[in-house]
Coordinates of C-alpha atoms in Angstrom, one line a residue:
Chain T
M1 CA 2.9 -16.8 5.5
A2 CA -0.7 -17.8 5.4
T3 CA -3.6 -16.5 7.5
K4 CA -6.7 -18.5 7.8
V5 CA -9.8 -16.4 7.1
K6 CA -12.9 -16.6 9.2
G7 CA -16.3 -16.2 7.9
V8 CA -15.7 -16.9 4.3
G9 CA -18.9 -17.1 2.3
V10 CA -21.1 -15.5 4.9
G11 CA -22.5 -12.4 3.3
V12 CA -19.3 -11.2 1.9
N13 CA -18.4 -10.6 -1.8
I14 CA -15.4 -12.9 -2.2
V15 CA -14.9 -12.0 -5.8
E16 CA -14.7 -8.3 -5.1
K17 CA -12.4 -8.8 -2.1
S18 CA -10.2 -11.2 -4.0
V19 CA -9.7 -8.7 -6.8
T20 CA -9.1 -5.8 -4.5
Y21 CA -6.6 -7.8 -2.3
V22 CA -4.5 -9.0 -5.3
S23 CA -4.7 -5.6 -7.0
N24 CA -3.5 -3.8 -3.8
T25 CA -0.7 -6.3 -3.2
V26 CA 0.5 -6.1 -6.9
I27 CA 0.7 -2.3 -6.6
Q28 CA 2.6 -2.6 -3.3
L29 CA 5.2 -4.8 -5.1
L30 CA 5.5 -2.4 -8.0
F31 CA 6.4 0.3 -5.5
R32 CA 8.7 -1.9 -3.5
I33 CA 10.6 -3.2 -6.6
A34 CA 11.0 0.3 -8.1
H35 CA 12.3 1.5 -4.8
K36 CA 14.8 -1.3 -4.2
R37 CA 16.0 -1.0 -7.8
G38 CA 16.6 2.7 -7.5
L39 CA 13.9 3.6 -10.1
D40 CA 11.9 6.8 -10.1
P41 CA 8.5 6.2 -8.6
S42 CA 6.8 9.0 -10.5
Y43 CA 5.8 6.7 -13.4
I44 CA 3.8 4.5 -11.0
Q45 CA 2.5 7.4 -9.0
G46 CA 1.4 9.4 -12.1
N47 CA -0.4 6.4 -13.5
L48 CA -1.7 4.9 -10.3
D49 CA -5.4 5.3 -11.1
V50 CA -4.9 3.8 -14.6
I51 CA -2.8 0.9 -13.3
E52 CA -5.4 0.2 -10.5
K53 CA -8.3 0.4 -12.9
G54 CA -6.7 -1.9 -15.4
L55 CA -5.8 -4.4 -12.7
R56 CA -9.3 -4.4 -11.1
T57 CA -11.1 -4.6 -14.5
W58 CA -9.0 -7.5 -15.9
L59 CA -8.7 -9.4 -12.7
S60 CA -12.5 -9.2 -12.3
E61 CA -12.9 -10.6 -15.9
Q62 CA -10.1 -13.1 -15.3
K63 CA -8.5 -11.9 -18.5
L64 CA -5.2 -10.6 -17.1
R65 CA -2.5 -13.2 -17.6
A66 CA 0.5 -11.2 -16.4
L67 CA 1.7 -7.7 -15.5
L68 CA 5.2 -6.9 -16.5
L69 CA 7.5 -4.2 -15.0
Q70 CA 10.3 -4.0 -17.5
V71 CA 13.5 -2.2 -16.8
F72 CA 15.5 -0.8 -19.8
V73 CA 17.7 1.9 -21.1
A74 CA 15.8 3.9 -23.8
D75 CA 18.4 3.7 -26.6
K76 CA 19.2 0.0 -26.1
D77 CA 17.5 -2.8 -28.0
D78 CA 17.3 -5.2 -25.2
A79 CA 15.7 -4.8 -21.8
L80 CA 17.7 -5.2 -18.6
E81 CA 15.2 -6.9 -16.3
N82 CA 11.7 -8.2 -16.3
W83 CA 9.6 -8.4 -13.1
E84 CA 6.6 -10.2 -14.2
T85 CA 3.6 -10.9 -12.0
M86 CA 1.7 -13.9 -13.4
F87 CA -1.9 -14.6 -12.5
E88 CA -3.9 -17.7 -11.9
Y89 CA -7.7 -18.0 -11.5
Y90 CA -9.3 -20.7 -9.4
A91 CA -12.8 -22.1 -10.0
D92 CA -12.7 -23.2 -6.4
P93 CA -11.9 -20.1 -4.3
K94 CA -9.0 -20.4 -1.8
E95 CA -10.0 -19.6 1.7
E96 CA -6.6 -18.6 2.8
V97 CA -5.2 -15.1 2.5
R98 CA -1.6 -15.7 1.3
K99 CA 0.7 -12.7 1.7
P100 CA 3.0 -11.6 -1.1
P101 CA 6.7 -12.5 -0.5
V102 CA 7.7 -8.8 -0.1
Q103 CA 10.8 -9.4 1.9
E104 CA 12.1 -12.1 -0.3
I105 CA 11.7 -9.9 -3.4
E106 CA 13.3 -6.9 -1.7
K107 CA 16.2 -9.1 -0.6
A108 CA 16.6 -10.3 -4.2
C109 CA 16.5 -6.7 -5.5
E110 CA 19.3 -5.9 -3.1
G111 CA 21.4 -8.8 -4.4
L112 CA 21.3 -7.5 -7.9
A113 CA 23.9 -5.3 -9.5
K114 CA 23.1 -1.6 -9.6
L115 CA 21.3 -0.5 -12.7
P116 CA 23.2 1.6 -15.2
P117 CA 22.5 5.4 -15.6
G118 CA 19.4 6.1 -17.6
A119 CA 17.7 2.9 -16.6
T120 CA 13.9 3.4 -16.6
Y121 CA 10.8 1.2 -16.7
R122 CA 7.4 0.7 -18.1
I123 CA 4.5 -1.5 -17.1
F124 CA 2.8 -3.9 -19.6
A125 CA -0.3 -6.0 -19.2
S126 CA -0.7 -9.3 -21.0
L127 CA -4.3 -9.9 -21.7
D128 CA -6.7 -12.3 -23.3
P129 CA -7.9 -11.0 -26.7
D130 CA -11.4 -10.2 -25.5
A131 CA -10.4 -8.2 -22.4
T132 CA -12.2 -4.9 -21.9
E133 CA -10.3 -1.8 -23.0
V134 CA -9.3 0.5 -20.1
D135 CA -8.7 4.2 -20.6
G136 CA -5.1 5.1 -20.3
W137 CA -3.7 1.8 -21.4
V138 CA -2.4 1.8 -25.0
P139 CA -1.0 -1.1 -27.1
G140 CA 2.7 -1.6 -26.5
T141 CA 5.4 -4.2 -27.0
P142 CA 8.1 -4.9 -24.4
K143 CA 11.7 -5.1 -25.5
S144 CA 13.3 -8.5 -25.9
L145 CA 15.4 -9.7 -23.0
V146 CA 18.4 -12.0 -22.9
A147 CA 17.9 -13.5 -19.5
A148 CA 20.9 -15.3 -18.0
L149 CA 19.0 -15.7 -14.7
E150 CA 15.5 -16.4 -13.6
K151 CA 13.9 -16.7 -10.2
V152 CA 10.3 -17.4 -9.4
F153 CA 9.0 -16.3 -6.0
E154 CA 6.4 -17.8 -3.8
D155 CA 2.8 -17.4 -4.9
W156 CA 0.2 -15.4 -3.0
G157 CA -3.4 -14.5 -3.3
F158 CA -6.9 -15.0 -2.0
G159 CA -10.2 -16.2 -3.3
Q160 CA -10.4 -16.7 -7.0
V161 CA -7.0 -15.0 -7.8
G162 CA -3.5 -16.2 -7.2
A163 CA -0.3 -14.5 -8.3
K164 CA 3.5 -15.0 -8.4
V165 CA 6.4 -12.9 -9.4
R166 CA 9.1 -14.0 -11.8
Y167 CA 12.4 -12.1 -12.2
Q168 CA 14.4 -12.4 -15.4
G169 CA 17.6 -10.6 -16.0
G170 CA 21.2 -11.0 -16.3
N171 CA 22.9 -9.3 -13.5
W172 CA 22.4 -11.2 -10.3
G173 CA 25.0 -9.7 -8.1
D174 CA 25.8 -12.7 -5.9
A175 CA 25.1 -15.5 -8.4
Chain L
M1 CA -2.3 12.1 28.5
S2 CA -5.0 9.7 27.4
M3 CA -4.3 7.4 24.5
T4 CA -6.8 5.5 22.4
D5 CA -6.1 3.0 19.7
K6 CA -8.3 2.7 16.6
S7 CA -7.9 0.5 13.6
L8 CA -8.6 0.7 9.9
A9 CA -8.8 -2.5 7.9
V10 CA -7.0 -2.0 4.5
G11 CA -6.5 -5.4 2.9
F12 CA -9.8 -5.9 1.1
R13 CA -10.6 -2.3 0.4
K14 CA -10.2 -0.1 -2.7
M15 CA -7.7 2.7 -2.1
E16 CA -10.2 5.4 -2.9
E17 CA -12.3 4.1 -0.1
I18 CA -9.4 4.0 2.3
S19 CA -8.4 7.6 1.4
A20 CA -12.0 8.8 1.9
L21 CA -12.4 7.0 5.2
L22 CA -9.1 8.4 6.6
S23 CA -10.3 11.9 5.5
Q24 CA -13.6 11.4 7.2
V25 CA -12.2 10.1 10.5
L26 CA -9.5 12.8 10.8
N27 CA -12.1 15.5 10.2
E28 CA -14.5 13.9 12.7
A29 CA -11.8 13.7 15.3
G30 CA -11.4 17.5 15.0
T31 CA -15.2 18.0 15.2
D32 CA -15.5 15.8 18.2
A33 CA -12.6 17.6 19.9
S34 CA -14.5 20.9 19.3
F35 CA -11.6 22.1 17.1
A36 CA -12.5 25.6 16.1
Y37 CA -10.7 25.7 12.8
G38 CA -12.7 23.2 10.7
D39 CA -12.0 24.7 7.3
E40 CA -8.2 24.7 8.0
L41 CA -8.4 21.1 9.2
A42 CA -10.4 20.0 6.2
S43 CA -7.9 21.6 3.9
V44 CA -4.9 19.9 5.5
V45 CA -6.7 16.6 5.8
G46 CA -7.8 16.7 2.1
A47 CA -4.2 17.1 1.0
L48 CA -2.9 14.7 3.6
S49 CA -5.2 11.9 2.5
K50 CA -3.9 12.2 -1.0
E51 CA -0.2 12.3 0.1
V52 CA -0.5 9.1 2.1
V53 CA -2.0 7.0 -0.8
P54 CA 1.4 5.7 -2.0
L55 CA 2.4 5.0 1.6
V56 CA -0.7 2.9 2.1
Y57 CA -0.2 1.1 -1.2
S58 CA 3.4 0.3 -0.3
Q59 CA 2.4 -0.6 3.2
V60 CA 4.9 1.8 4.6
L61 CA 2.3 3.7 6.6
E62 CA 2.0 2.1 10.0
R63 CA -0.5 4.5 11.7
I64 CA -1.6 8.1 12.0
D65 CA -1.5 9.6 15.5
V66 CA -3.8 12.5 16.2
H67 CA -2.7 14.7 19.1
F68 CA -4.7 17.5 20.8
A69 CA -4.9 18.9 24.3
E70 CA -4.4 15.9 26.6
E71 CA -5.8 13.4 24.0
E72 CA -3.9 11.1 21.6
I73 CA -5.6 8.8 19.1
H74 CA -3.6 6.1 17.2
I75 CA -5.2 5.0 14.0
E76 CA -3.5 1.8 13.0
L77 CA -3.6 0.4 9.5
D78 CA -4.3 -3.3 9.3
Y79 CA -3.1 -4.6 6.0
Y80 CA -4.0 -8.2 6.6
P81 CA -7.3 -8.1 8.5
E82 CA -9.7 -10.9 8.9
L83 CA -12.1 -11.0 6.0
D84 CA -15.1 -10.0 8.2
Q85 CA -13.1 -7.6 10.4
E86 CA -14.8 -4.3 11.0
D87 CA -13.1 -0.9 11.6
D88 CA -12.9 0.7 14.9
L89 CA -12.8 4.3 14.0
D90 CA -15.5 6.0 16.2
T91 CA -14.1 9.2 17.7
S92 CA -17.4 10.4 19.2
F93 CA -16.2 9.4 22.7
L94 CA -14.1 12.6 22.5
K95 CA -17.3 14.6 23.2
L96 CA -17.6 12.9 26.5
V97 CA -14.2 14.0 27.7
S98 CA -15.2 17.6 26.8
T99 CA -12.0 18.4 25.1
K100 CA -11.7 21.7 23.4
A101 CA -8.7 21.9 21.1
D102 CA -7.2 25.0 19.5
K103 CA -4.4 23.1 17.9
L104 CA -4.3 19.6 16.3
A105 CA -1.2 17.6 15.4
F106 CA -1.0 14.6 13.1
N107 CA 2.0 12.3 13.2
I108 CA 2.3 10.2 10.1
V109 CA 4.1 7.1 11.4
V110 CA 6.0 5.0 8.8
N111 CA 7.9 1.8 9.2
Q112 CA 10.5 2.4 6.6
E113 CA 11.9 5.9 6.4
E114 CA 13.9 5.3 3.3
C115 CA 11.0 4.0 1.3
A116 CA 8.7 6.7 2.7
T117 CA 11.1 9.4 1.6
Y118 CA 11.4 7.8 -1.8
L119 CA 7.6 8.0 -2.1
G120 CA 7.7 11.7 -1.3
A121 CA 6.6 11.6 2.4
D122 CA 9.3 14.1 3.3
K123 CA 7.0 16.7 1.8
I124 CA 4.2 15.9 4.3
P125 CA 5.4 18.3 7.1
S126 CA 5.0 21.2 4.6
L127 CA 1.2 20.7 4.8
S128 CA 1.3 22.1 8.3
T129 CA -0.7 25.3 9.0
E130 CA -1.0 27.6 12.0
H131 CA -3.4 25.4 13.9
V132 CA -2.8 22.0 12.3
E133 CA 0.7 20.5 12.5
V134 CA 1.7 17.5 10.4
S135 CA 4.9 15.5 11.1
L136 CA 6.6 12.5 9.7
V137 CA 7.7 9.9 12.3
C138 CA 9.8 6.9 11.5
L139 CA 8.9 3.9 13.7
E140 CA 12.5 2.5 13.5
K141 CA 13.8 5.7 15.1
Q142 CA 11.0 6.1 17.6
T143 CA 11.5 2.5 18.7
A144 CA 15.3 3.1 19.1
E145 CA 14.6 6.2 21.1
E146 CA 12.3 4.3 23.4
G147 CA 15.2 1.9 24.3
G148 CA 14.3 -0.9 22.0
K149 CA 10.7 -1.2 23.1
S150 CA 9.0 -3.2 20.4
S151 CA 6.5 -1.2 18.3
S152 CA 2.8 -1.9 18.3
E153 CA 2.0 -4.3 15.6
G154 CA -1.3 -5.5 14.3
S155 CA -4.5 -4.0 15.6
P156 CA -5.7 -3.9 19.2
D157 CA -8.4 -6.3 20.2
N158 CA -10.3 -3.7 22.1
G159 CA -10.9 0.0 21.8
N160 CA -9.8 2.2 24.5
E161 CA -6.7 2.2 26.5
S162 CA -5.7 4.9 29.0

Protein backbone atom coordinates (compact mmCIF):
# COMPACT_ATOMS: atom_id res chain seq x y z
CA MET A 1 0.00 0.00 0.00
CA ALA A 2 2.89 2.38 0.69
CA THR A 3 5.45 3.68 -1.73
CA LYS A 4 8.72 5.04 -0.46
CA VAL A 5 9.46 8.43 -1.92
CA LYS A 6 12.88 9.37 -3.13
CA GLY A 7 14.36 12.79 -2.92
CA VAL A 8 12.17 14.23 -0.17
CA GLY A 9 13.31 17.63 0.94
CA VAL A 10 15.57 18.27 -2.00
CA GLY A 11 14.23 21.40 -3.63
CA VAL A 12 10.63 20.31 -3.59
CA ASN A 13 7.71 21.98 -1.93
CA ILE A 14 6.44 19.22 0.30
CA VAL A 15 3.59 21.26 1.76
CA GLU A 16 2.20 22.08 -1.68
CA LYS A 17 2.58 18.51 -2.91
CA SER A 18 1.08 17.09 0.25
CA VAL A 19 -2.01 19.30 -0.05
CA THR A 20 -2.40 18.56 -3.76
CA TYR A 21 -2.01 14.82 -3.30
CA VAL A 22 -4.56 14.58 -0.50
CA SER A 23 -6.96 16.94 -2.26
CA ASN A 24 -6.78 14.88 -5.48
CA THR A 25 -7.29 11.60 -3.66
CA VAL A 26 -10.24 12.92 -1.64
CA ILE A 27 -11.98 13.99 -4.85
CA GLN A 28 -11.18 10.61 -6.37
CA LEU A 29 -12.96 8.95 -3.45
CA LEU A 30 -15.96 11.28 -3.68
CA PHE A 31 -16.44 10.22 -7.31
CA ARG A 32 -15.89 6.53 -6.56
CA ILE A 33 -18.28 6.48 -3.58
CA ALA A 34 -20.98 8.37 -5.51
CA HIS A 35 -20.58 5.94 -8.40
CA LYS A 36 -20.74 2.81 -6.30
CA ARG A 37 -23.74 4.09 -4.34
CA GLY A 38 -25.61 4.90 -7.55
CA LEU A 39 -25.69 8.66 -6.87
CA ASP A 40 -25.77 11.27 -9.61
CA PRO A 41 -22.23 12.66 -10.15
CA SER A 42 -23.48 16.02 -11.41
CA TYR A 43 -23.36 17.61 -7.94
CA ILE A 44 -19.64 16.86 -7.64
CA GLN A 45 -18.93 17.66 -11.29
CA GLY A 46 -20.83 20.94 -11.11
CA ASN A 47 -19.03 22.02 -7.94
CA LEU A 48 -15.62 20.55 -8.69
CA ASP A 49 -13.77 23.86 -8.72
CA VAL A 50 -15.42 24.96 -5.48
CA ILE A 51 -14.73 21.64 -3.75
CA GLU A 52 -11.11 21.63 -4.89
CA LYS A 53 -10.54 25.25 -3.88
CA GLY A 54 -12.01 24.60 -0.45
CA LEU A 55 -9.92 21.48 0.05
CA ARG A 56 -6.71 23.13 -1.07
CA THR A 57 -7.28 26.28 0.98
CA TRP A 58 -8.22 24.57 4.22
CA LEU A 59 -5.72 21.74 3.97
CA SER A 60 -2.98 24.35 3.41
CA GLU A 61 -4.14 26.20 6.50
CA GLN A 62 -4.54 22.91 8.38
CA LYS A 63 -8.04 24.06 9.34
CA LEU A 64 -10.06 21.32 7.67
CA ARG A 65 -11.12 18.73 10.23
CA ALA A 66 -13.40 16.60 8.06
CA LEU A 67 -15.22 16.48 4.74
CA LEU A 68 -18.59 14.78 4.84
CA LEU A 69 -20.51 13.27 1.95
CA GLN A 70 -23.95 12.82 3.41
CA VAL A 71 -26.61 10.72 1.70
CA PHE A 72 -30.24 11.48 2.43
CA VAL A 73 -33.76 11.70 1.05
CA ALA A 74 -34.89 15.33 0.91
CA ASP A 75 -38.16 15.02 2.83
CA LYS A 76 -36.81 12.76 5.58
CA ASP A 77 -35.47 14.09 8.88
CA ASP A 78 -32.58 11.67 9.23
CA ALA A 79 -29.73 11.03 6.84
CA LEU A 80 -29.11 7.57 5.40
CA GLU A 81 -25.34 7.46 5.31
CA ASN A 82 -22.29 9.51 6.17
CA TRP A 83 -19.01 9.06 4.32
CA GLU A 84 -16.68 11.23 6.32
CA THR A 85 -13.04 11.90 5.46
CA MET A 86 -11.22 12.94 8.62
CA PHE A 87 -7.91 14.78 8.39
CA GLU A 88 -4.79 14.77 10.53
CA TYR A 89 -1.85 17.14 10.33
CA TYR A 90 1.68 16.17 11.21
CA ALA A 91 4.39 18.48 12.50
CA ASP A 92 6.88 15.93 11.23
CA PRO A 93 6.04 15.25 7.56
CA LYS A 94 5.64 11.61 6.53
CA GLU A 95 8.01 10.60 3.77
CA GLU A 96 5.81 7.79 2.53
CA VAL A 97 3.11 8.22 -0.06
CA ARG A 98 0.25 6.15 1.29
CA LYS A 99 -2.46 5.34 -1.21
CA PRO A 100 -6.15 5.67 -0.36
CA PRO A 101 -7.98 2.37 0.19
CA VAL A 102 -10.09 2.78 -2.94
CA GLN A 103 -10.80 -0.89 -3.53
CA GLU A 104 -11.76 -1.53 0.08
CA ILE A 105 -14.16 1.40 0.07
CA GLU A 106 -15.67 0.35 -3.26
CA LYS A 107 -16.09 -3.19 -1.98
CA ALA A 108 -17.82 -1.88 1.13
CA CYS A 109 -20.13 0.23 -1.05
CA GLU A 110 -21.07 -2.87 -3.01
CA GLY A 111 -21.93 -4.66 0.24
CA LEU A 112 -24.44 -2.03 1.27
CA ALA A 113 -28.14 -2.26 0.56
CA LYS A 114 -29.35 -0.25 -2.40
CA LEU A 115 -30.33 3.33 -1.63
CA PRO A 116 -34.04 4.19 -1.79
CA PRO A 117 -35.50 6.23 -4.67
CA GLY A 118 -34.87 9.95 -4.25
CA ALA A 119 -31.62 9.47 -2.36
CA THR A 120 -29.25 12.33 -2.99
CA TYR A 121 -26.22 13.81 -1.25
CA ARG A 122 -24.42 16.95 -0.20
CA ILE A 123 -20.87 17.70 0.86
CA PHE A 124 -20.08 19.49 4.12
CA ALA A 125 -16.76 20.72 5.43
CA SER A 126 -16.01 20.78 9.14
CA LEU A 127 -13.62 23.65 9.81
CA ASP A 128 -11.76 25.39 12.57
CA PRO A 129 -13.50 28.71 13.41
CA ASP A 130 -10.75 30.86 11.93
CA ALA A 131 -10.59 29.09 8.55
CA THR A 132 -10.59 31.32 5.47
CA GLU A 133 -13.91 31.72 3.69
CA VAL A 134 -13.97 30.18 0.23
CA ASP A 135 -16.38 31.36 -2.46
CA GLY A 136 -19.10 28.87 -3.23
CA TRP A 137 -19.18 27.33 0.24
CA VAL A 138 -22.12 28.42 2.39
CA PRO A 139 -23.02 27.58 6.00
CA GLY A 140 -24.94 24.36 6.29
CA THR A 141 -25.95 21.75 8.82
CA PRO A 142 -25.94 18.04 8.06
CA LYS A 143 -28.98 16.00 9.00
CA SER A 144 -28.77 13.80 12.04
CA LEU A 145 -27.98 10.15 11.47
CA VAL A 146 -28.98 7.11 13.46
CA ALA A 147 -26.04 4.89 12.67
CA ALA A 148 -26.33 1.22 13.40
CA LEU A 149 -23.06 0.48 11.68
CA GLU A 150 -19.71 2.13 11.44
CA LYS A 151 -16.54 1.25 9.62
CA VAL A 152 -13.26 3.13 9.52
CA PHE A 153 -10.96 2.46 6.59
CA GLU A 154 -7.19 2.51 6.42
CA ASP A 155 -5.60 5.93 6.50
CA TRP A 156 -3.58 7.44 3.70
CA GLY A 157 -1.70 10.62 2.92
CA PHE A 158 1.65 12.17 2.37
CA GLY A 159 3.80 14.88 3.94
CA GLN A 160 1.95 16.97 6.51
CA VAL A 161 -1.53 15.65 5.78
CA GLY A 162 -3.15 12.32 6.55
CA ALA A 163 -6.74 11.23 5.98
CA LYS A 164 -9.08 8.36 6.66
CA VAL A 165 -12.65 7.58 5.72
CA ARG A 166 -15.36 6.62 8.18
CA TYR A 167 -18.65 5.15 7.01
CA GLN A 168 -21.71 5.48 9.21
CA GLY A 169 -25.09 4.14 8.25
CA GLY A 170 -27.64 1.56 8.96
CA ASN A 171 -27.93 -0.68 6.00
CA TRP A 172 -24.86 -2.84 5.74
CA GLY A 173 -26.07 -5.50 3.35
CA ASP A 174 -24.09 -8.46 4.56
CA ALA A 175 -23.73 -7.51 8.22
CA MET B 1 3.59 1.09 -37.14
CA SER B 2 5.88 2.84 -34.69
CA MET B 3 4.80 3.12 -31.06
CA THR B 4 6.18 5.50 -28.46
CA ASP B 5 5.33 5.63 -24.78
CA LYS B 6 5.20 8.88 -22.87
CA SER B 7 4.21 9.57 -19.29
CA LEU B 8 2.48 12.32 -17.36
CA ALA B 9 2.89 12.40 -13.58
CA VAL B 10 -0.46 13.23 -11.99
CA GLY B 11 -0.24 12.58 -8.26
CA PHE B 12 1.24 15.82 -6.96
CA ARG B 13 -0.21 18.17 -9.54
CA LYS B 14 -3.23 20.42 -9.51
CA MET B 15 -5.91 19.31 -11.93
CA GLU B 16 -5.86 22.59 -13.86
CA GLU B 17 -2.17 22.04 -14.52
CA ILE B 18 -2.77 18.49 -15.75
CA SER B 19 -5.56 19.60 -18.04
CA ALA B 20 -3.40 22.40 -19.49
CA LEU B 21 -0.45 20.05 -19.96
CA LEU B 22 -2.53 17.45 -21.77
CA SER B 23 -3.91 20.15 -24.01
CA GLN B 24 -0.44 21.43 -24.79
CA VAL B 25 1.01 17.98 -25.51
CA LEU B 26 -1.84 16.87 -27.77
CA ASN B 27 -1.62 20.11 -29.76
CA GLU B 28 2.15 19.81 -29.99
CA ALA B 29 1.86 16.25 -31.25
CA GLY B 30 -0.30 17.57 -34.09
CA THR B 31 2.14 20.36 -34.85
CA ASP B 32 5.12 18.02 -34.81
CA ALA B 33 3.27 15.64 -37.12
CA SER B 34 2.71 18.50 -39.58
CA PHE B 35 -1.02 18.16 -39.12
CA ALA B 36 -2.63 20.71 -41.42
CA TYR B 37 -5.80 21.34 -39.43
CA GLY B 38 -4.43 23.06 -36.35
CA ASP B 39 -7.56 25.05 -35.52
CA GLU B 40 -9.73 21.96 -35.76
CA LEU B 41 -7.29 20.09 -33.55
CA ALA B 42 -7.15 22.89 -30.97
CA SER B 43 -10.92 22.97 -30.78
CA VAL B 44 -11.22 19.22 -30.21
CA VAL B 45 -8.33 19.15 -27.75
CA GLY B 46 -9.77 22.09 -25.81
CA ALA B 47 -13.07 20.27 -25.34
CA LEU B 48 -11.39 16.93 -24.72
CA SER B 49 -9.09 18.21 -22.01
CA LYS B 50 -12.15 19.40 -20.07
CA GLU B 51 -14.07 16.16 -20.60
CA VAL B 52 -11.25 14.04 -19.20
CA VAL B 53 -10.98 15.98 -15.92
CA PRO B 54 -13.43 13.78 -13.96
CA LEU B 55 -11.76 10.71 -15.47
CA VAL B 56 -8.39 11.88 -14.19
CA TYR B 57 -9.78 12.80 -10.76
CA SER B 58 -11.36 9.38 -10.43
CA GLN B 59 -8.21 7.71 -11.82
CA VAL B 60 -10.28 5.95 -14.45
CA LEU B 61 -8.27 7.44 -17.32
CA GLU B 62 -5.38 5.08 -18.02
CA ARG B 63 -3.83 6.74 -21.04
CA ILE B 64 -4.46 8.71 -24.20
CA ASP B 65 -3.28 7.17 -27.46
CA VAL B 66 -2.56 9.46 -30.38
CA HIS B 67 -2.63 7.82 -33.82
CA PHE B 68 -1.64 9.30 -37.15
CA ALA B 69 -0.13 7.89 -40.31
CA GLU B 70 2.25 5.16 -39.16
CA GLU B 71 2.83 6.66 -35.74
CA GLU B 72 1.22 5.92 -32.39
CA ILE B 73 1.99 7.68 -29.11
CA HIS B 74 0.77 6.41 -25.76
CA ILE B 75 0.52 9.03 -23.04
CA GLU B 76 0.27 7.14 -19.78
CA LEU B 77 -1.05 8.82 -16.64
CA ASP B 78 1.00 7.99 -13.59
CA TYR B 79 -1.16 8.60 -10.53
CA TYR B 80 1.47 7.62 -7.98
CA PRO B 81 4.76 8.92 -9.35
CA GLU B 82 7.95 9.35 -7.43
CA LEU B 83 8.01 12.75 -5.79
CA ASP B 84 10.77 14.04 -8.04
CA GLN B 85 9.62 12.21 -11.17
CA GLU B 86 9.61 14.30 -14.31
CA ASP B 87 7.25 13.99 -17.26
CA ASP B 88 8.34 12.46 -20.52
CA LEU B 89 6.11 14.30 -22.94
CA ASP B 90 8.39 15.58 -25.67
CA THR B 91 6.91 14.86 -29.10
CA SER B 92 9.42 16.83 -31.15
CA PHE B 93 11.02 13.57 -32.33
CA LEU B 94 8.08 13.32 -34.70
CA LYS B 95 9.68 16.01 -36.86
CA LEU B 96 12.58 13.62 -37.42
CA VAL B 97 10.36 10.91 -38.84
CA SER B 98 8.97 13.47 -41.32
CA THR B 99 5.42 12.43 -40.73
CA LYS B 100 2.72 14.41 -42.41
CA ALA B 101 -0.74 13.64 -41.12
CA ASP B 102 -4.05 14.60 -42.65
CA LYS B 103 -6.02 12.80 -39.97
CA LEU B 104 -5.41 12.37 -36.24
CA ALA B 105 -7.13 9.96 -33.88
CA PHE B 106 -7.24 9.99 -30.09
CA ASN B 107 -8.15 6.92 -28.10
CA ILE B 108 -9.22 7.74 -24.57
CA VAL B 109 -8.28 4.54 -22.76
CA VAL B 110 -10.10 3.90 -19.49
CA ASN B 111 -9.68 1.13 -16.96
CA GLN B 112 -13.30 0.95 -15.76
CA GLU B 113 -15.90 1.30 -18.45
CA GLU B 114 -18.86 1.48 -16.09
CA CYS B 115 -17.35 4.26 -13.99
CA ALA B 116 -16.16 6.13 -17.12
CA THR B 117 -19.66 6.01 -18.59
CA TYR B 118 -21.09 7.14 -15.26
CA LEU B 119 -18.81 10.18 -15.46
CA GLY B 120 -20.02 11.03 -18.95
CA ALA B 121 -17.17 9.59 -21.01
CA ASP B 122 -19.62 8.02 -23.45
CA LYS B 123 -20.10 11.54 -24.86
CA ILE B 124 -16.41 11.85 -25.74
CA PRO B 125 -16.66 10.26 -29.24
CA SER B 126 -19.12 13.00 -30.22
CA LEU B 127 -16.22 15.47 -30.10
CA SER B 128 -14.92 13.91 -33.35
CA THR B 129 -14.63 16.11 -36.42
CA GLU B 130 -13.74 15.49 -40.06
CA HIS B 131 -10.01 15.27 -39.44
CA VAL B 132 -9.81 14.53 -35.72
CA GLU B 133 -11.39 11.34 -34.43
CA VAL B 134 -11.92 10.69 -30.74
CA SER B 135 -12.79 7.24 -29.39
CA LEU B 136 -13.36 5.73 -25.98
CA VAL B 137 -11.56 2.46 -25.38
CA CYS B 138 -12.00 0.25 -22.34
CA LEU B 139 -8.82 -1.44 -21.20
CA GLU B 140 -10.72 -4.44 -19.81
CA LYS B 141 -12.24 -5.15 -23.23
CA GLN B 142 -9.06 -4.43 -25.12
CA THR B 143 -7.15 -6.79 -22.86
CA ALA B 144 -9.74 -9.51 -23.36
CA GLU B 145 -9.57 -9.06 -27.12
CA GLU B 146 -5.82 -9.41 -26.97
CA GLY B 147 -6.23 -12.87 -25.47
CA GLY B 148 -5.62 -12.03 -21.85
CA LYS B 149 -2.40 -10.14 -22.43
CA SER B 150 -1.86 -7.98 -19.39
CA SER B 151 -2.27 -4.29 -19.89
CA SER B 152 0.59 -1.87 -19.56
CA GLU B 153 0.68 -0.58 -16.02
CA GLY B 154 2.79 2.16 -14.55
CA SER B 155 5.07 4.26 -16.65
CA PRO B 156 7.86 3.08 -18.89
CA ASP B 157 11.38 3.53 -17.69
CA ASN B 158 12.60 4.83 -20.98
CA GLY B 159 11.16 6.82 -23.80
CA ASN B 160 10.94 5.23 -27.18
CA GLU B 161 9.92 1.77 -28.20
CA SER B 162 9.47 0.64 -31.74
